[in-house]
Every structure is written in C-alpha cells, then in structure tokens.
Amino acid sequence: MASKEDIRRSRRLYRRALTPEQIAEAGEALARHGSTWAETVTSGEAAMFAVYVGVAFEPPTMPLLGALHEAGHDVLLPVCEPDRQLSWVYWTPSTVFVRSSYAPIDEPVGERLDSSVVASAAGIFMPATAVDKDGNRIGQGGGYYDRLLQGLDASGRRPPTIAVVYDDDLLPSGSIPAEAFDRPVREVLTPSGVVVLENAAEPA
C-alpha cells in the first residue's frame, strides 16, 4: 500500500496535468451535482452548508458556492486558526478574501464563528486529495477537517458529509492507509456525480 504522502504526490501530479478547460468543466459539473445533493439532504428546503474554496489544483468550488447561494442556502466557509482549528464565516458573492495567516490560501473576511455552528449545517462539503471506496480520505495533511469531524462525532451532531474530488481521485478499496484519528466519509462528489460508498465505516 502506498503511503499517504505518495498518494498526495501522485494526485497532485494528475491534477496539474488538467487543462483550464477540464478544470472549468469540472467546476460546473460539481456545482450541478452538488446542488442536487443539497436539495436531496434538505428535501428542497433552504438550509445552511459548510463548504470551502478550492484553490490551486483542487477541484474548483466557486460555481458550487454560487449555485447554493442562488438556491437560497446559507454558505459557511472555513478560516484556519491556531492548533489546527477552524472557525467559520458566512459567505455571499460580495465577500472579501484575505491571505490566511496559517495556510497558503485566501480566506473570507467577516464575523468568525466557532465550529459548533457546523453542527447545525445541513451538510458539509469537504476538501480531499483522494478518497478510497472504504471511505478513507486524504486531505492536504493539515488535519483541520479530521479534528472538525472528531469534534462533531463526539457531540453526536455530525451532519451529512461529502468529500469533493476529481473522478480519478476516487481510488479502489484498501488504497489509503487509515489511522486512528482519520474520519471516514460515506459520500463523494465528483464531476460525474455523487458516489455512495457502501463499504465505508460508520462514524465512530
């Protein structure tokens, strides 16, 4: 089995080879399928979703943010804090972004809410470098989302969670080494659609 870092390296190379046209098409497809998933988990009612902004070679999520906003949903975006914690800011199309103090990303400006607000979300769209069909997920290595999910699982208030990847980032079962702090996901959003991972473990 490849190490997590080997998998990250492989997936980053794959993503860097994508053309601007492929990336743009992926963003539009993710918005369509992500909006459908949101409608499913809310039964068509307006709700709140925790999302993120895909940067660099990540799957682009700005079209998804726009689609959720257009559908009447509230959108929360993460802000990196010390000790690998996240706070959250409500996003609208007029939101201003500034460079993060803790990660190589731009983050929204606004009132920062602690992660307890995410427990009230209808769903969480999570970044991922890769996911295998057992639900094991690899992020960028910061551990922010594993900590978030760990806290939500401990509270018994974890909303439906879906990881966002390109089609080829969904790997066969057994591809990703799972560690004690990892939190599996049961659904994956790809440009081809939503994949339900029947073999994924239930949250601890």
Short mmCIF file of C-alpha atoms in Angstrom, two decimals:
data_model
loop_
_atom_site.label_atom_id
_atom_site.label_comp_id
_atom_site.label_asym_id
_atom_site.label_seq_id
_atom_site.Cartn_x
_atom_site.Cartn_y
_atom_site.Cartn_z
CA MET A 1 0.00 0.00 0.00
CA ALA A 2 1.32 3.44 -0.92
CA SER A 3 1.89 5.97 1.85
CA LYS A 4 -0.40 8.97 2.22
CA GLU A 5 2.37 11.27 1.02
CA ASP A 6 2.97 9.11 -2.06
CA ILE A 7 -0.74 9.27 -2.84
CA ARG A 8 -0.81 13.04 -2.37
CA ARG A 9 2.16 13.41 -4.70
CA SER A 10 0.53 11.20 -7.35
CA ARG A 11 -2.81 13.00 -7.21
CA ARG A 12 -1.18 16.43 -7.34
CA LEU A 13 0.73 15.45 -10.47
CA TYR A 14 -2.51 14.24 -12.03
CA ARG A 15 -4.30 17.47 -11.16
CA ARG A 16 -1.51 19.66 -12.51
CA ALA A 17 -1.90 17.97 -15.89
CA LEU A 18 -5.53 19.04 -16.25
CA THR A 19 -6.23 21.78 -18.78
CA PRO A 20 -8.05 25.01 -17.87
CA GLU A 21 -10.98 23.77 -19.93
CA GLN A 22 -11.14 20.48 -18.00
CA ILE A 23 -10.97 22.34 -14.69
CA ALA A 24 -13.75 24.74 -15.68
CA GLU A 25 -15.96 21.87 -16.87
CA ALA A 26 -15.32 20.04 -13.61
CA GLY A 27 -16.36 23.11 -11.60
CA GLU A 28 -19.65 23.42 -13.45
CA ALA A 29 -20.37 19.70 -13.07
CA LEU A 30 -19.57 19.77 -9.36
CA ALA A 31 -21.98 22.69 -8.96
CA ARG A 32 -24.78 20.78 -10.70
CA HIS A 33 -24.33 17.54 -8.80
CA GLY A 34 -23.56 19.29 -5.52
CA SER A 35 -26.74 21.35 -5.79
CA THR A 36 -28.74 18.18 -6.39
CA TRP A 37 -27.16 16.56 -3.34
CA ALA A 38 -28.00 19.63 -1.26
CA GLU A 39 -31.60 19.52 -2.46
CA THR A 40 -31.78 15.84 -1.52
CA VAL A 41 -30.49 16.24 2.03
CA THR A 42 -32.78 19.24 2.69
CA SER A 43 -35.85 17.93 0.83
CA GLY A 44 -35.74 21.13 -1.19
CA GLU A 45 -35.80 23.49 1.80
CA ALA A 46 -33.35 26.38 2.23
CA ALA A 47 -30.64 25.47 4.74
CA MET A 48 -27.01 26.07 5.70
CA PHE A 49 -23.99 24.28 4.23
CA ALA A 50 -20.34 24.28 5.21
CA VAL A 51 -18.25 24.42 2.05
CA TYR A 52 -14.70 25.55 1.14
CA VAL A 53 -12.97 27.33 -1.73
CA GLY A 54 -10.95 25.02 -3.96
CA VAL A 55 -7.56 26.59 -4.63
CA ALA A 56 -4.60 25.89 -6.92
CA PHE A 57 -5.17 22.43 -8.44
CA GLU A 58 -8.07 21.44 -6.19
CA PRO A 59 -11.47 20.85 -7.80
CA PRO A 60 -12.98 24.33 -8.22
CA THR A 61 -15.89 25.02 -5.88
CA MET A 62 -16.76 28.66 -6.58
CA PRO A 63 -19.51 27.59 -9.03
CA LEU A 64 -20.90 25.36 -6.26
CA LEU A 65 -20.88 28.23 -3.78
CA GLY A 66 -22.77 30.36 -6.27
CA ALA A 67 -25.31 27.64 -7.01
CA LEU A 68 -26.01 27.03 -3.32
CA HIS A 69 -26.43 30.77 -2.75
CA GLU A 70 -28.77 31.08 -5.74
CA ALA A 71 -30.86 28.22 -4.32
CA GLY A 72 -31.36 30.22 -1.12
CA HIS A 73 -28.92 28.35 1.10
CA ASP A 74 -26.58 29.98 3.61
CA VAL A 75 -22.93 29.15 2.94
CA LEU A 76 -20.21 28.87 5.59
CA LEU A 77 -16.52 28.99 4.64
CA PRO A 78 -13.64 27.92 6.91
CA VAL A 79 -10.88 30.04 8.38
CA CYS A 80 -7.71 28.38 9.70
CA GLU A 81 -6.93 29.10 13.34
CA PRO A 82 -4.06 28.07 15.65
CA ASP A 83 -3.78 24.43 16.80
CA ARG A 84 -5.39 23.19 13.57
CA GLN A 85 -8.80 24.51 14.49
CA LEU A 86 -11.32 26.05 12.09
CA SER A 87 -13.65 28.97 12.52
CA TRP A 88 -16.38 29.83 10.02
CA VAL A 89 -17.61 32.91 8.17
CA TYR A 90 -20.85 33.32 6.23
CA TRP A 91 -20.16 33.84 2.51
CA THR A 92 -22.03 35.82 -0.12
CA PRO A 93 -20.90 36.84 -3.63
CA SER A 94 -19.73 40.17 -2.17
CA THR A 95 -17.50 38.60 0.49
CA VAL A 96 -13.90 39.89 0.54
CA PHE A 97 -10.96 37.48 0.88
CA VAL A 98 -7.55 37.98 2.52
CA ARG A 99 -4.48 35.77 2.78
CA SER A 100 -4.56 33.27 5.64
CA SER A 101 -2.05 33.57 8.47
CA TYR A 102 -1.81 29.79 8.79
CA ALA A 103 -2.23 28.24 5.33
CA PRO A 104 -1.38 29.14 1.70
CA ILE A 105 -4.97 30.11 0.91
CA ASP A 106 -7.25 33.14 0.84
CA GLU A 107 -9.95 33.25 3.49
CA PRO A 108 -13.22 35.18 3.86
CA VAL A 109 -13.46 38.34 5.92
CA GLY A 110 -16.34 38.52 8.38
CA GLU A 111 -17.53 37.55 11.82
CA ARG A 112 -15.81 34.34 12.85
CA LEU A 113 -17.98 31.64 14.39
CA ASP A 114 -16.57 28.58 16.15
CA SER A 115 -17.04 25.09 14.73
CA SER A 116 -20.13 24.41 16.82
CA VAL A 117 -22.06 26.28 14.12
CA VAL A 118 -21.30 23.46 11.68
CA ALA A 119 -23.31 21.02 13.81
CA SER A 120 -26.41 22.90 12.64
CA ALA A 121 -25.48 22.69 8.95
CA ALA A 122 -27.49 20.51 6.59
CA GLY A 123 -24.28 19.16 5.11
CA ILE A 124 -20.50 19.56 4.85
CA PHE A 125 -18.62 19.67 1.54
CA MET A 126 -15.07 18.60 2.43
CA PRO A 127 -11.80 19.01 0.52
CA ALA A 128 -9.87 15.85 -0.29
CA THR A 129 -6.81 14.88 -2.29
CA ALA A 130 -8.14 11.34 -2.65
CA VAL A 131 -10.78 9.02 -1.21
CA ASP A 132 -10.90 5.24 -1.45
CA LYS A 133 -14.06 3.15 -1.67
CA ASP A 134 -13.80 2.30 2.03
CA GLY A 135 -14.39 5.99 2.76
CA ASN A 136 -10.81 6.71 3.82
CA ARG A 137 -9.92 10.28 2.88
CA ILE A 138 -6.63 12.09 2.39
CA GLY A 139 -6.61 15.85 2.81
CA GLN A 140 -3.67 18.21 2.40
CA GLY A 141 -2.07 16.94 5.60
CA GLY A 142 -3.06 19.75 7.97
CA GLY A 143 -5.56 17.70 9.95
CA TYR A 144 -8.10 20.52 10.22
CA TYR A 145 -11.06 18.53 8.95
CA ASP A 146 -10.20 15.37 10.87
CA ARG A 147 -10.31 17.49 14.04
CA LEU A 148 -13.58 19.06 12.95
CA LEU A 149 -15.21 15.69 12.32
CA GLN A 150 -13.79 14.23 15.51
CA GLY A 151 -15.48 17.00 17.50
CA LEU A 152 -18.77 16.63 15.64
CA ASP A 153 -18.74 12.84 16.06
CA ALA A 154 -18.05 13.21 19.78
CA SER A 155 -21.04 15.53 20.10
CA GLY A 156 -23.28 13.16 18.15
CA ARG A 157 -24.22 16.02 15.82
CA ARG A 158 -22.31 15.37 12.61
CA PRO A 159 -24.24 16.49 9.51
CA PRO A 160 -24.12 14.52 6.25
CA THR A 161 -20.59 14.81 4.87
CA ILE A 162 -19.42 14.60 1.28
CA ALA A 163 -15.83 14.77 0.01
CA VAL A 164 -15.11 16.65 -3.23
CA VAL A 165 -12.61 15.13 -5.70
CA TYR A 166 -12.00 14.64 -9.39
CA ASP A 167 -13.23 11.32 -10.83
CA ASP A 168 -9.78 9.72 -10.88
CA ASP A 169 -9.19 10.68 -7.22
CA LEU A 170 -11.69 8.02 -6.11
CA LEU A 171 -9.43 5.01 -5.51
CA PRO A 172 -10.14 1.28 -5.02
CA SER A 173 -10.84 -0.13 -1.57
CA GLY A 174 -7.72 -0.60 0.53
CA SER A 175 -5.75 2.12 -1.29
CA ILE A 176 -5.47 4.56 1.60
CA PRO A 177 -3.94 3.66 4.97
CA ALA A 178 -6.37 4.53 7.78
CA GLU A 179 -5.13 5.89 11.08
CA ALA A 180 -6.91 6.19 14.43
CA PHE A 181 -7.62 9.91 14.02
CA ASP A 182 -8.99 9.58 10.46
CA ARG A 183 -12.73 10.02 9.98
CA PRO A 184 -14.31 8.18 7.03
CA VAL A 185 -16.79 9.72 4.62
CA ARG A 186 -19.72 7.87 3.10
CA GLU A 187 -20.33 10.01 0.02
CA VAL A 188 -18.09 11.55 -2.63
CA LEU A 189 -18.89 14.37 -5.04
CA THR A 190 -17.14 14.06 -8.41
CA PRO A 191 -17.70 15.78 -11.76
CA SER A 192 -19.51 12.61 -12.87
CA GLY A 193 -21.89 12.65 -9.92
CA VAL A 194 -22.33 11.60 -6.31
CA VAL A 195 -20.90 8.22 -5.27
CA VAL A 196 -22.24 6.48 -2.16
CA LEU A 197 -19.56 4.35 -0.53
CA GLU A 198 -21.33 1.25 0.70
CA ASN A 199 -18.16 -0.15 2.32
CA ALA A 200 -17.40 2.97 4.34
CA ALA A 201 -17.34 2.58 8.10
CA GLU A 202 -19.91 4.44 10.18
CA PRO A 203 -18.52 7.46 12.07
CA ALA A 204 -17.05 6.44 15.42
#
